[in-house]
mmCIF file of C-alpha atoms in Angstrom:
data_model
loop_
_atom_site.group_PDB
_atom_site.id
_atom_site.type_symbol
_atom_site.label_atom_id
_atom_site.label_comp_id
_atom_site.label_asym_id
_atom_site.label_seq_id
_atom_site.Cartn_x
_atom_site.Cartn_y
_atom_site.Cartn_z
ATOM 1 C CA MET A 1366 9.312 -8.410 -10.763
ATOM 2 C CA PHE A 1367 7.808 -10.967 -8.355
ATOM 3 C CA LEU A 1368 6.930 -13.776 -10.838
ATOM 4 C CA ASP A 1369 9.739 -16.085 -9.871
ATOM 5 C CA THR A 1370 9.183 -15.409 -6.182
ATOM 6 C CA VAL A 1371 5.291 -16.286 -6.597
ATOM 7 C CA LEU A 1372 6.321 -19.397 -8.510
ATOM 8 C CA THR A 1373 8.602 -20.419 -5.674
ATOM 9 C CA ARG A 1374 6.534 -19.637 -2.588
ATOM 10 C CA ASN A 1375 2.983 -19.761 -3.720
ATOM 11 C CA PRO A 1376 2.503 -21.792 -6.876
ATOM 12 C CA GLY A 1377 -0.847 -22.711 -5.733
ATOM 13 C CA LEU A 1378 -2.025 -19.211 -6.341
ATOM 14 C CA VAL A 1379 -0.520 -19.272 -9.958
ATOM 15 C CA ASP A 1380 -2.496 -22.578 -10.760
ATOM 16 C CA ALA A 1381 -5.897 -21.301 -9.317
ATOM 17 C CA ALA A 1382 -5.473 -17.892 -11.149
ATOM 18 C CA ALA A 1383 -4.836 -19.547 -14.405
ATOM 19 C CA ALA A 1384 -7.807 -22.015 -13.869
ATOM 20 C CA LEU A 1385 -10.089 -19.002 -12.899
ATOM 21 C CA HIS A 1386 -9.328 -17.289 -16.126
ATOM 22 C CA ARG A 1387 -9.347 -20.514 -18.175
ATOM 23 C CA ASN A 1388 -12.782 -21.331 -16.875
ATOM 24 C CA GLY A 1389 -14.061 -17.867 -17.617
ATOM 25 C CA GLU A 1390 -14.756 -17.144 -13.826
ATOM 26 C CA ILE A 1391 -12.520 -13.962 -14.035
ATOM 27 C CA PRO A 1392 -11.878 -11.561 -16.826
ATOM 28 C CA PRO A 1393 -8.322 -10.157 -17.975
ATOM 29 C CA ASP A 1394 -7.145 -7.330 -16.055
ATOM 30 C CA THR A 1395 -7.664 -9.113 -12.727
ATOM 31 C CA TYR A 1396 -5.594 -9.171 -9.673
ATOM 32 C CA VAL A 1397 -6.021 -12.385 -7.868
ATOM 33 C CA MET A 1398 -5.468 -12.057 -4.167
ATOM 34 C CA ASP A 1399 -4.724 -15.124 -1.772
ATOM 35 C CA LEU A 1400 -6.802 -14.144 1.298
ATOM 36 C CA ASP A 1401 -5.029 -16.728 3.558
ATOM 37 C CA ALA A 1402 -1.517 -15.632 2.654
ATOM 38 C CA VAL A 1403 -2.541 -11.962 3.247
ATOM 39 C CA GLU A 1404 -3.852 -12.893 6.750
ATOM 40 C CA ALA A 1405 -1.058 -15.023 7.472
ATOM 41 C CA ASN A 1406 1.490 -12.262 6.599
ATOM 42 C CA ALA A 1407 -0.654 -9.867 8.881
ATOM 43 C CA ALA A 1408 -0.153 -12.264 11.809
ATOM 44 C CA LEU A 1409 3.649 -12.502 11.168
ATOM 45 C CA LEU A 1410 3.971 -8.759 11.237
ATOM 46 C CA ALA A 1411 1.708 -8.303 14.178
ATOM 47 C CA ALA A 1412 3.790 -10.764 16.352
ATOM 48 C CA GLU A 1413 7.200 -9.284 15.334
ATOM 49 C CA ALA A 1414 5.860 -5.740 16.184
ATOM 50 C CA GLU A 1415 4.726 -6.781 19.533
ATOM 51 C CA ARG A 1416 7.947 -8.525 20.191
ATOM 52 C CA LEU A 1417 9.947 -5.385 19.345
ATOM 53 C CA GLY A 1418 7.436 -2.977 21.009
ATOM 54 C CA ILE A 1419 6.146 -1.039 18.083
ATOM 55 C CA SER A 1420 2.664 -0.414 17.061
ATOM 56 C CA LEU A 1421 1.098 -0.927 13.629
ATOM 57 C CA TRP A 1422 -1.195 0.927 11.377
ATOM 58 C CA PHE A 1423 -1.959 -1.109 8.108
ATOM 59 C CA VAL A 1424 -2.308 0.464 4.706
ATOM 60 C CA VAL A 1425 -4.672 -1.018 1.938
ATOM 61 C CA LYS A 1426 -4.506 1.229 -1.076
ATOM 62 C CA GLN A 1427 -2.025 -1.084 -2.780
ATOM 63 C CA LEU A 1428 -4.572 -4.102 -2.516
ATOM 64 C CA GLY A 1429 -7.522 -2.278 -3.871
ATOM 65 C CA ARG A 1430 -9.123 -1.165 -0.433
ATOM 66 C CA ASN A 1431 -10.786 -4.780 -0.411
ATOM 67 C CA PRO A 1432 -13.152 -5.273 2.542
ATOM 68 C CA GLU A 1433 -12.459 -9.157 2.682
ATOM 69 C CA LEU A 1434 -8.808 -8.448 3.016
ATOM 70 C CA ILE A 1435 -9.278 -5.522 5.432
ATOM 71 C CA ARG A 1436 -11.264 -7.907 7.787
ATOM 72 C CA ALA A 1437 -8.617 -10.511 7.597
ATOM 73 C CA ILE A 1438 -5.750 -7.943 8.215
ATOM 74 C CA ALA A 1439 -7.707 -6.307 11.188
ATOM 75 C CA ARG A 1440 -7.982 -9.662 12.985
ATOM 76 C CA HIS A 1441 -4.235 -9.195 13.740
ATOM 77 C CA ILE A 1442 -3.610 -5.372 13.076
ATOM 78 C CA PRO A 1443 -6.792 -3.653 14.349
ATOM 79 C CA ARG A 1444 -5.854 -0.080 13.482
ATOM 80 C CA SER A 1445 -5.437 1.315 10.072
ATOM 81 C CA ALA A 1446 -3.617 4.469 8.261
ATOM 82 C CA ALA A 1447 -6.055 5.823 5.774
ATOM 83 C CA ILE A 1448 -4.247 7.526 3.020
ATOM 84 C CA ASP A 1449 -7.347 9.491 1.853
ATOM 85 C CA PRO A 1450 -11.033 10.072 2.927
ATOM 86 C CA ALA A 1451 -12.334 7.471 0.428
ATOM 87 C CA GLU A 1452 -9.958 4.805 1.954
ATOM 88 C CA ALA A 1453 -10.926 5.998 5.489
ATOM 89 C CA ARG A 1454 -14.590 5.221 4.626
ATOM 90 C CA THR A 1455 -13.894 1.924 3.209
ATOM 91 C CA LEU A 1456 -11.904 0.855 6.257
ATOM 92 C CA HIS A 1457 -14.416 2.119 8.516
ATOM 93 C CA THR A 1458 -17.226 0.326 6.944
ATOM 94 C CA ALA A 1459 -15.282 -3.028 6.966
ATOM 95 C CA GLY A 1460 -14.707 -2.512 10.634
ATOM 96 C CA ALA A 1461 -11.040 -1.470 10.924
ATOM 97 C CA GLU A 1462 -10.304 0.854 13.768
ATOM 98 C CA PRO A 1463 -9.007 4.354 12.690
ATOM 99 C CA GLY A 1464 -5.443 4.600 13.623
ATOM 100 C CA ASN A 1465 -4.146 7.614 11.600
ATOM 101 C CA LEU A 1466 -6.093 9.608 9.091
ATOM 102 C CA GLY A 1467 -4.638 12.296 6.634
ATOM 103 C CA HIS A 1468 -1.711 9.903 6.307
ATOM 104 C CA LEU A 1469 -0.744 11.124 2.848
ATOM 105 C CA VAL A 1470 -4.036 13.350 1.839
ATOM 106 C CA GLN A 1471 -5.379 16.074 4.250
ATOM 107 C CA ILE A 1472 -8.903 15.460 5.349
ATOM 108 C CA PRO A 1473 -11.131 17.979 3.559
ATOM 109 C CA ARG A 1474 -12.324 20.410 6.277
ATOM 110 C CA ARG A 1475 -15.926 19.586 5.375
ATOM 111 C CA VAL A 1476 -15.482 16.067 5.780
ATOM 112 C CA LEU A 1477 -13.687 16.498 9.234
ATOM 113 C CA PRO A 1478 -16.922 16.081 11.326
ATOM 114 C CA GLU A 1479 -17.734 12.840 9.967
ATOM 115 C CA MET A 1480 -14.418 11.217 10.363
ATOM 116 C CA LEU A 1481 -13.432 12.868 13.774
ATOM 117 C CA ALA A 1482 -16.641 11.358 14.993
ATOM 118 C CA TRP A 1483 -14.967 7.849 14.541
ATOM 119 C CA ARG A 1484 -12.382 8.948 17.046
ATOM 120 C CA PRO A 1485 -9.218 8.148 15.289
ATOM 121 C CA GLU A 1486 -6.183 7.495 17.239
ATOM 122 C CA THR A 1487 -4.296 10.387 15.457
ATOM 123 C CA VAL A 1488 -4.938 12.861 12.508
ATOM 124 C CA THR A 1489 -1.726 13.953 10.427
ATOM 125 C CA VAL A 1490 -1.652 17.693 9.856
ATOM 126 C CA PHE A 1491 0.468 19.342 7.102
ATOM 127 C CA ASP A 1492 0.255 23.018 7.989
ATOM 128 C CA LEU A 1493 -1.294 25.336 10.643
ATOM 129 C CA ALA A 1494 -4.629 25.869 8.815
ATOM 130 C CA ASN A 1495 -5.232 22.222 8.727
ATOM 131 C CA ALA A 1496 -4.461 21.948 12.333
ATOM 132 C CA ARG A 1497 -7.025 24.811 13.113
ATOM 133 C CA ALA A 1498 -9.708 23.128 11.033
ATOM 134 C CA VAL A 1499 -9.141 19.806 12.960
ATOM 135 C CA SER A 1500 -9.208 21.602 16.352
ATOM 136 C CA GLU A 1501 -12.491 23.554 15.462
ATOM 137 C CA ALA A 1502 -14.184 20.255 14.426
ATOM 138 C CA ALA A 1503 -13.050 18.195 17.318
ATOM 139 C CA ARG A 1504 -14.050 21.161 19.477
ATOM 140 C CA GLU A 1505 -17.612 21.123 18.216
ATOM 141 C CA LEU A 1506 -17.657 17.246 18.841
ATOM 142 C CA GLY A 1507 -16.739 17.799 22.405
ATOM 143 C CA PHE A 1508 -13.010 16.321 22.650
ATOM 144 C CA VAL A 1509 -9.447 17.097 21.886
ATOM 145 C CA GLN A 1510 -8.080 15.310 18.964
ATOM 146 C CA ASP A 1511 -4.280 13.982 18.804
ATOM 147 C CA VAL A 1512 -2.508 15.112 15.872
ATOM 148 C CA LEU A 1513 0.809 14.092 14.242
ATOM 149 C CA ILE A 1514 2.873 16.667 12.467
ATOM 150 C CA ARG A 1515 4.025 15.916 9.028
ATOM 151 C CA LEU A 1516 7.434 17.149 8.493
ATOM 152 C CA ALA A 1517 8.548 18.557 4.989
ATOM 153 C CA GLY A 1518 10.829 15.794 3.475
ATOM 154 C CA ALA A 1519 14.388 16.327 2.902
ATOM 155 C CA ASP A 1520 15.697 17.602 -0.572
ATOM 156 C CA GLY A 1521 15.384 14.754 -3.076
ATOM 157 C CA ASP A 1522 13.421 12.451 -0.688
ATOM 158 C CA VAL A 1523 9.832 13.731 -1.456
ATOM 159 C CA TYR A 1524 7.858 11.988 -4.203
ATOM 160 C CA PRO A 1525 6.137 14.442 -6.819
ATOM 161 C CA GLY A 1526 2.529 14.935 -5.803
ATOM 162 C CA GLN A 1527 3.194 14.486 -2.225
ATOM 163 C CA GLU A 1528 4.672 17.730 -1.380
ATOM 164 C CA GLY A 1529 3.889 19.338 2.002
ATOM 165 C CA GLY A 1530 4.569 19.388 5.783
ATOM 166 C CA VAL A 1531 6.354 21.584 8.119
ATOM 167 C CA PRO A 1532 9.933 22.492 7.572
ATOM 168 C CA LEU A 1533 12.081 21.494 10.636
ATOM 169 C CA ASP A 1534 13.506 24.973 10.944
ATOM 170 C CA ARG A 1535 9.971 26.393 11.378
ATOM 171 C CA LEU A 1536 8.795 23.581 13.634
ATOM 172 C CA ASP A 1537 9.194 25.466 16.886
ATOM 173 C CA ALA A 1538 6.980 28.260 15.649
ATOM 174 C CA PHE A 1539 4.484 25.903 14.223
ATOM 175 C CA ALA A 1540 4.272 24.001 17.522
ATOM 176 C CA GLU A 1541 3.679 27.277 19.421
ATOM 177 C CA GLY A 1542 0.733 27.846 17.159
ATOM 178 C CA VAL A 1543 -0.697 24.421 17.708
ATOM 179 C CA GLU A 1544 -0.461 24.723 21.276
ATOM 180 C CA GLY A 1545 -2.571 27.607 21.291
ATOM 181 C CA LEU A 1546 -5.559 25.525 19.828
ATOM 182 C CA ASP A 1547 -7.832 23.966 22.234
ATOM 183 C CA GLY A 1548 -9.147 21.336 20.030
ATOM 184 C CA VAL A 1549 -6.106 19.452 19.252
ATOM 185 C CA ARG A 1550 -3.047 18.125 21.185
ATOM 186 C CA ILE A 1551 0.437 17.340 19.564
ATOM 187 C CA ALA A 1552 0.963 13.659 19.878
ATOM 188 C CA GLY A 1553 3.921 13.103 17.599
ATOM 189 C CA VAL A 1554 5.670 13.354 14.162
ATOM 190 C CA THR A 1555 5.788 11.556 10.704
ATOM 191 C CA ALA A 1556 7.309 12.055 7.348
ATOM 192 C CA PHE A 1557 7.218 9.970 4.147
ATOM 193 C CA PRO A 1558 9.196 8.042 3.065
ATOM 194 C CA CYS A 1559 11.223 7.278 6.244
ATOM 195 C CA VAL A 1560 12.313 3.771 4.865
ATOM 196 C CA LEU A 1561 13.447 2.545 1.274
ATOM 197 C CA CYS A 1562 14.899 -0.681 0.116
ATOM 198 C CA ASP A 1563 18.079 -0.485 -1.581
ATOM 199 C CA PRO A 1564 17.790 -0.819 -5.316
ATOM 200 C CA ALA A 1565 20.691 -3.328 -5.442
ATOM 201 C CA SER A 1566 20.252 -5.395 -2.242
ATOM 202 C CA GLY A 1567 16.533 -4.863 -1.470
ATOM 203 C CA MET A 1568 17.464 -4.318 2.059
ATOM 204 C CA PRO A 1569 15.631 -1.582 3.960
ATOM 205 C CA ALA A 1570 17.533 1.541 5.125
ATOM 206 C CA ALA A 1571 16.450 4.714 6.587
ATOM 207 C CA THR A 1572 16.178 7.749 4.466
ATOM 208 C CA PRO A 1573 17.034 11.321 5.694
ATOM 209 C CA ASN A 1574 13.396 11.826 6.484
ATOM 210 C CA PHE A 1575 13.820 9.536 9.358
ATOM 211 C CA ALA A 1576 16.399 11.565 10.888
ATOM 212 C CA LEU A 1577 14.347 14.683 10.378
ATOM 213 C CA ALA A 1578 11.609 12.902 12.333
ATOM 214 C CA LEU A 1579 13.898 12.033 15.095
ATOM 215 C CA LYS A 1580 15.200 15.746 15.474
ATOM 216 C CA ALA A 1581 11.633 16.889 15.473
ATOM 217 C CA ARG A 1582 10.558 14.678 18.189
ATOM 218 C CA GLU A 1583 13.451 15.848 20.226
ATOM 219 C CA LEU A 1584 12.250 19.612 19.698
ATOM 220 C CA LEU A 1585 8.806 18.892 20.665
ATOM 221 C CA ALA A 1586 10.027 17.015 23.809
ATOM 222 C CA SER A 1587 12.174 20.056 24.659
ATOM 223 C CA ARG A 1588 8.904 22.054 24.590
ATOM 224 C CA GLY A 1589 7.362 19.764 27.142
ATOM 225 C CA HIS A 1590 5.466 17.365 24.979
ATOM 226 C CA HIS A 1591 5.619 13.903 26.290
ATOM 227 C CA ASP A 1592 5.080 10.275 25.073
ATOM 228 C CA LEU A 1593 5.402 11.359 21.366
ATOM 229 C CA LYS A 1594 4.750 8.958 18.668
ATOM 230 C CA LEU A 1595 6.956 8.590 15.690
ATOM 231 C CA SER A 1596 5.483 6.888 12.673
ATOM 232 C CA ALA A 1597 8.006 5.800 10.101
ATOM 233 C CA PRO A 1598 6.134 4.670 7.011
ATOM 234 C CA SER A 1599 7.067 2.932 3.696
ATOM 235 C CA ALA A 1600 8.696 -0.399 3.302
ATOM 236 C CA THR A 1601 7.455 -1.535 6.821
ATOM 237 C CA SER A 1602 8.124 -5.471 6.798
ATOM 238 C CA MET A 1603 9.465 -8.152 8.836
ATOM 239 C CA ALA A 1604 13.051 -7.085 7.469
ATOM 240 C CA SER A 1605 12.567 -3.359 8.518
ATOM 241 C CA LEU A 1606 10.722 -3.560 11.737
ATOM 242 C CA PRO A 1607 13.958 -4.413 13.761
ATOM 243 C CA LEU A 1608 15.467 -1.105 12.138
ATOM 244 C CA LEU A 1609 12.425 0.840 13.182
ATOM 245 C CA ALA A 1610 12.758 -0.404 16.625
ATOM 246 C CA GLU A 1611 16.607 0.398 16.894
ATOM 247 C CA LEU A 1612 16.075 3.878 15.595
ATOM 248 C CA GLY A 1613 13.343 4.638 18.017
ATOM 249 C CA ALA A 1614 10.016 4.629 15.850
ATOM 250 C CA THR A 1615 6.932 3.854 17.694
ATOM 251 C CA HIS A 1616 4.694 3.034 14.633
ATOM 252 C CA GLY A 1617 5.074 1.240 11.453
ATOM 253 C CA GLU A 1618 2.674 1.196 8.509
ATOM 254 C CA PRO A 1619 2.864 -2.001 6.638
ATOM 255 C CA GLY A 1620 1.267 -2.208 3.125
ATOM 256 C CA HIS A 1621 3.087 -4.190 0.612
ATOM 257 C CA ALA A 1622 4.512 -6.541 3.279
ATOM 258 C CA LEU A 1623 0.892 -7.716 3.544
ATOM 259 C CA THR A 1624 1.152 -9.197 0.205
ATOM 260 C CA GLY A 1625 4.876 -10.051 0.238
ATOM 261 C CA THR A 1626 5.594 -7.627 -2.385
ATOM 262 C CA THR A 1627 8.349 -5.184 -1.276
ATOM 263 C CA PRO A 1628 11.404 -4.689 -3.395
ATOM 264 C CA LEU A 1629 13.126 -7.270 -1.037
ATOM 265 C CA HIS A 1630 10.751 -10.001 -1.721
ATOM 266 C CA ALA A 1631 11.675 -9.523 -5.419
ATOM 267 C CA LEU A 1632 15.327 -10.438 -4.741
ATOM 268 C CA ASP A 1633 14.900 -12.830 -1.917
ATOM 269 C CA PRO A 1634 12.099 -15.285 -1.982
ATOM 270 C CA ALA A 1635 13.116 -16.613 1.357
ATOM 271 C CA GLN A 1636 11.494 -13.455 3.329
ATOM 272 C CA PRO A 1637 8.930 -14.446 5.903
ATOM 273 C CA GLU A 1638 6.108 -12.987 4.100
ATOM 274 C CA GLN A 1639 4.392 -14.968 1.432
ATOM 275 C CA PRO A 1640 3.588 -13.551 -1.960
ATOM 276 C CA ALA A 1641 -0.142 -12.943 -2.087
ATOM 277 C CA TYR A 1642 -1.230 -11.843 -5.431
ATOM 278 C CA VAL A 1643 -0.822 -12.156 -9.276
ATOM 279 C CA TYR A 1644 -2.194 -10.151 -12.186
ATOM 280 C CA VAL A 1645 -3.925 -11.929 -14.906
ATOM 281 C CA SER A 1646 -4.453 -10.880 -18.375
ATOM 282 C CA GLU A 1647 -5.013 -12.455 -21.834
ATOM 283 C CA VAL A 1648 -3.509 -12.380 -25.290
ATOM 284 C CA ALA A 1649 -5.714 -10.011 -27.371
ATOM 285 C CA HIS A 1650 -3.911 -10.004 -30.701
ATOM 286 C CA THR A 1651 -0.423 -10.463 -32.124
ATOM 287 C CA LEU A 1652 1.353 -7.811 -34.190
ATOM 288 C CA ASP A 1653 2.557 -8.430 -37.836
ATOM 289 C CA ASP A 1654 6.312 -8.949 -36.249
ATOM 290 C CA GLY A 1655 4.933 -11.832 -33.727
ATOM 291 C CA ARG A 1656 4.665 -9.422 -30.575
ATOM 292 C CA PRO A 1657 1.844 -10.522 -28.573
ATOM 293 C CA ALA A 1658 -0.294 -7.801 -27.078
ATOM 294 C CA ILE A 1659 -2.109 -8.536 -23.773
ATOM 295 C CA TYR A 1660 -4.952 -6.605 -22.255
ATOM 296 C CA GLY A 1661 -3.997 -3.642 -19.858
ATOM 297 C CA GLY A 1662 -5.755 -1.765 -17.148
ATOM 298 C CA GLY A 1663 -3.792 -2.748 -14.108
ATOM 299 C CA PHE A 1664 -0.099 -1.659 -15.078
ATOM 300 C CA TYR A 1665 1.573 0.751 -12.911
ATOM 301 C CA ALA A 1666 4.398 3.007 -13.802
ATOM 302 C CA ARG A 1667 6.724 2.073 -11.089
ATOM 303 C CA SER A 1668 5.997 -1.840 -11.325
ATOM 304 C CA HIS A 1669 9.308 -2.939 -12.550
ATOM 305 C CA ILE A 1670 7.623 -5.845 -14.788
ATOM 306 C CA ARG A 1671 10.136 -8.102 -16.298
ATOM 307 C CA SER A 1672 8.201 -11.051 -17.704
ATOM 308 C CA ALA A 1673 4.927 -12.929 -18.167
ATOM 309 C CA LEU A 1674 4.082 -16.629 -17.991
ATOM 310 C CA LEU A 1675 1.689 -18.241 -20.310
ATOM 311 C CA PRO A 1676 0.414 -21.215 -18.526
ATOM 312 C CA ARG A 1677 -1.074 -23.202 -21.685
ATOM 313 C CA THR A 1678 2.533 -23.654 -22.877
ATOM 314 C CA GLY A 1679 4.619 -22.632 -20.149
ATOM 315 C CA THR A 1680 6.231 -19.950 -22.238
ATOM 316 C CA ARG A 1681 7.924 -17.097 -20.549
ATOM 317 C CA LEU A 1682 8.074 -13.864 -22.455
ATOM 318 C CA GLY A 1683 9.634 -10.389 -21.556
ATOM 319 C CA VAL A 1684 7.299 -7.590 -21.059
ATOM 320 C CA GLN A 1685 8.224 -4.654 -23.233
ATOM 321 C CA HIS A 1686 8.487 -1.071 -21.814
ATOM 322 C CA ALA A 1687 5.475 1.203 -22.211
ATOM 323 C CA PRO A 1688 5.588 4.965 -21.470
ATOM 324 C CA ALA A 1689 3.916 5.880 -18.201
ATOM 325 C CA GLU A 1690 2.080 9.001 -20.027
ATOM 326 C CA ASN A 1691 0.147 6.599 -22.357
ATOM 327 C CA ILE A 1692 -2.856 4.842 -21.413
ATOM 328 C CA ASP A 1693 -2.336 1.044 -20.992
ATOM 329 C CA TYR A 1694 -4.981 -0.346 -23.262
ATOM 330 C CA TYR A 1695 -2.657 -3.324 -23.966
ATOM 331 C CA ARG A 1696 0.780 -4.164 -23.052
ATOM 332 C CA LEU A 1697 3.230 -5.930 -25.609
ATOM 333 C CA LEU A 1698 5.350 -8.809 -24.998
ATOM 334 C CA ASP A 1699 8.401 -10.044 -26.643
ATOM 335 C CA ALA A 1700 7.947 -12.280 -29.626
ATOM 336 C CA PRO A 1701 7.875 -15.870 -28.826
ATOM 337 C CA THR A 1702 10.267 -18.513 -30.565
ATOM 338 C CA THR A 1703 7.387 -20.045 -32.534
ATOM 339 C CA ALA A 1704 3.988 -18.817 -33.251
ATOM 340 C CA ALA A 1705 2.414 -21.891 -31.831
ATOM 341 C CA ASP A 1706 3.710 -20.686 -28.254
ATOM 342 C CA VAL A 1707 0.833 -17.964 -28.164
ATOM 343 C CA ARG A 1708 -2.609 -17.953 -29.303
ATOM 344 C CA ILE A 1709 -5.602 -15.359 -28.993
ATOM 345 C CA GLY A 1710 -7.278 -15.932 -25.715
ATOM 346 C CA ASP A 1711 -4.283 -17.313 -23.876
ATOM 347 C CA THR A 1712 -4.134 -16.660 -20.108
ATOM 348 C CA ALA A 1713 -1.033 -14.407 -19.371
ATOM 349 C CA LEU A 1714 0.082 -14.160 -15.464
ATOM 350 C CA LEU A 1715 2.396 -11.515 -14.182
ATOM 351 C CA ALA A 1716 3.385 -10.450 -10.707
ATOM 352 C CA PHE A 1717 4.752 -6.886 -10.156
ATOM 353 C CA ARG A 1718 4.646 -4.029 -7.796
ATOM 354 C CA THR A 1719 1.168 -2.239 -7.963
ATOM 355 C CA GLN A 1720 -1.154 0.078 -6.361
ATOM 356 C CA ILE A 1721 -4.350 -1.237 -7.305
ATOM 357 C CA PHE A 1722 -6.362 1.624 -6.231
ATOM 358 C CA VAL A 1723 -5.151 3.876 -9.098
ATOM 359 C CA THR A 1724 -6.111 0.931 -11.892
ATOM 360 C CA ARG A 1725 -9.202 -0.023 -13.466
ATOM 361 C CA SER A 1726 -8.752 -3.467 -12.448
ATOM 362 C CA THR A 1727 -10.928 -6.262 -10.921
ATOM 363 C CA VAL A 1728 -9.880 -7.760 -7.763
ATOM 364 C CA ALA A 1729 -10.666 -11.487 -7.210
ATOM 365 C CA VAL A 1730 -10.310 -12.795 -3.616
ATOM 366 C CA VAL A 1731 -9.770 -16.485 -3.292
ATOM 367 C CA SER A 1732 -9.086 -18.811 -0.240
ATOM 368 C CA GLY A 1733 -8.474 -22.402 0.535
ATOM 369 C CA LEU A 1734 -5.038 -22.439 -1.347
ATOM 370 C CA ALA A 1735 -3.032 -23.814 1.421
ATOM 371 C CA SER A 1736 -5.363 -26.478 2.182
ATOM 372 C CA GLY A 1737 -5.787 -27.459 -1.594
ATOM 373 C CA THR A 1738 -9.549 -26.481 -1.672
ATOM 374 C CA PRO A 1739 -9.416 -23.132 -3.482
ATOM 375 C CA ARG A 1740 -12.359 -21.142 -3.728
ATOM 376 C CA LEU A 1741 -13.413 -17.834 -5.400
ATOM 377 C CA ASN A 1742 -14.806 -15.705 -2.592
ATOM 378 C CA GLY A 1743 -15.841 -12.701 -4.751
ATOM 379 C CA LEU A 1744 -15.025 -10.062 -7.295
ATOM 380 C CA TYR A 1745 -14.463 -6.427 -6.484
ATOM 381 C CA ASP A 1746 -13.590 -3.267 -8.214
ATOM 382 C CA ALA A 1747 -10.239 -1.274 -7.369
ATOM 383 C CA GLN A 1748 -12.015 0.680 -4.907
ATOM 384 C CA GLY A 1749 -13.298 -2.504 -2.877
ATOM 385 C CA ARG A 1750 -16.847 -2.414 -4.152
ATOM 386 C CA ALA A 1751 -18.320 -5.776 -4.781
ATOM 387 C CA LEU A 1752 -19.055 -6.496 -8.468
#
């Protein structure tokens, strides 16, 4: 999906990743992350958001919750949105300020005292029971916690496994219930996804969830709530920030823009953010019909992979479809023109949309590519733990 963009915009990353694998410094099933490019992207996004008057909470699930990358991003975007408790702990340990907790996964009630003690800017709640739990924990800690109300998504605009939230037609009654709790304060609304990239053009556009969030904010304002936040996550990037500002969002939540890997970046290499990772595999064996099998472990069902580059010969081969319900022990490539184009142990480089935290991959962080002095900073697992 992104291989041509990476080759155009960040060829040094491709060369460094190939050399690291060729020299045995990284194993197959490794994402190689360009630390300097990630930090430069964070600086771009922070400056544009400040110009537009929007606040940012950064997300790191897609880049493996990596502490080195978290620290680099936080130098420019201090506050984060943690999608679940495991991510919240990693962000906290790495020094990022907690912006929004409960972003996609509610905080289990037994964990609330630990995480509310970090004094997050907001906590997202999906229903009244969770709001009560946050209120009780905050009251025990001696303060009032700001909460964002997660809205139930519009029909057809909710991903399976992410269901939940308050329906707009029940928001008035829900708000009344929250107003009766003395440990929380309604600070705003959120929904997911609020922005998506058009499949054909790649350009970001608001989803019906964005309109729901705007209506919800109006309703809460009519109840006397002021200075309400509206966080509009998904596809937050340099291209979408003006749209967020125009429509009235107060917060964006950049994720894939930090690595230059939104769908728009696949179609338009000239986007301001620089592509910042490649996936490294290796030819494991060849089938009788000539198709090479490369090691898996890091493939993602919504990755839109198209091709792989084998640097030893410069061969580009198509990546064959694999059912999402199967374990990705290997991934098959198209058969090469001649058998000499591929041999066992060859490096294979790919670039596709990922969510590293759901893989079993290694993450290699490199720096110094822009200055021509590449250095392997360290190896980590997909949850950000040093190896």
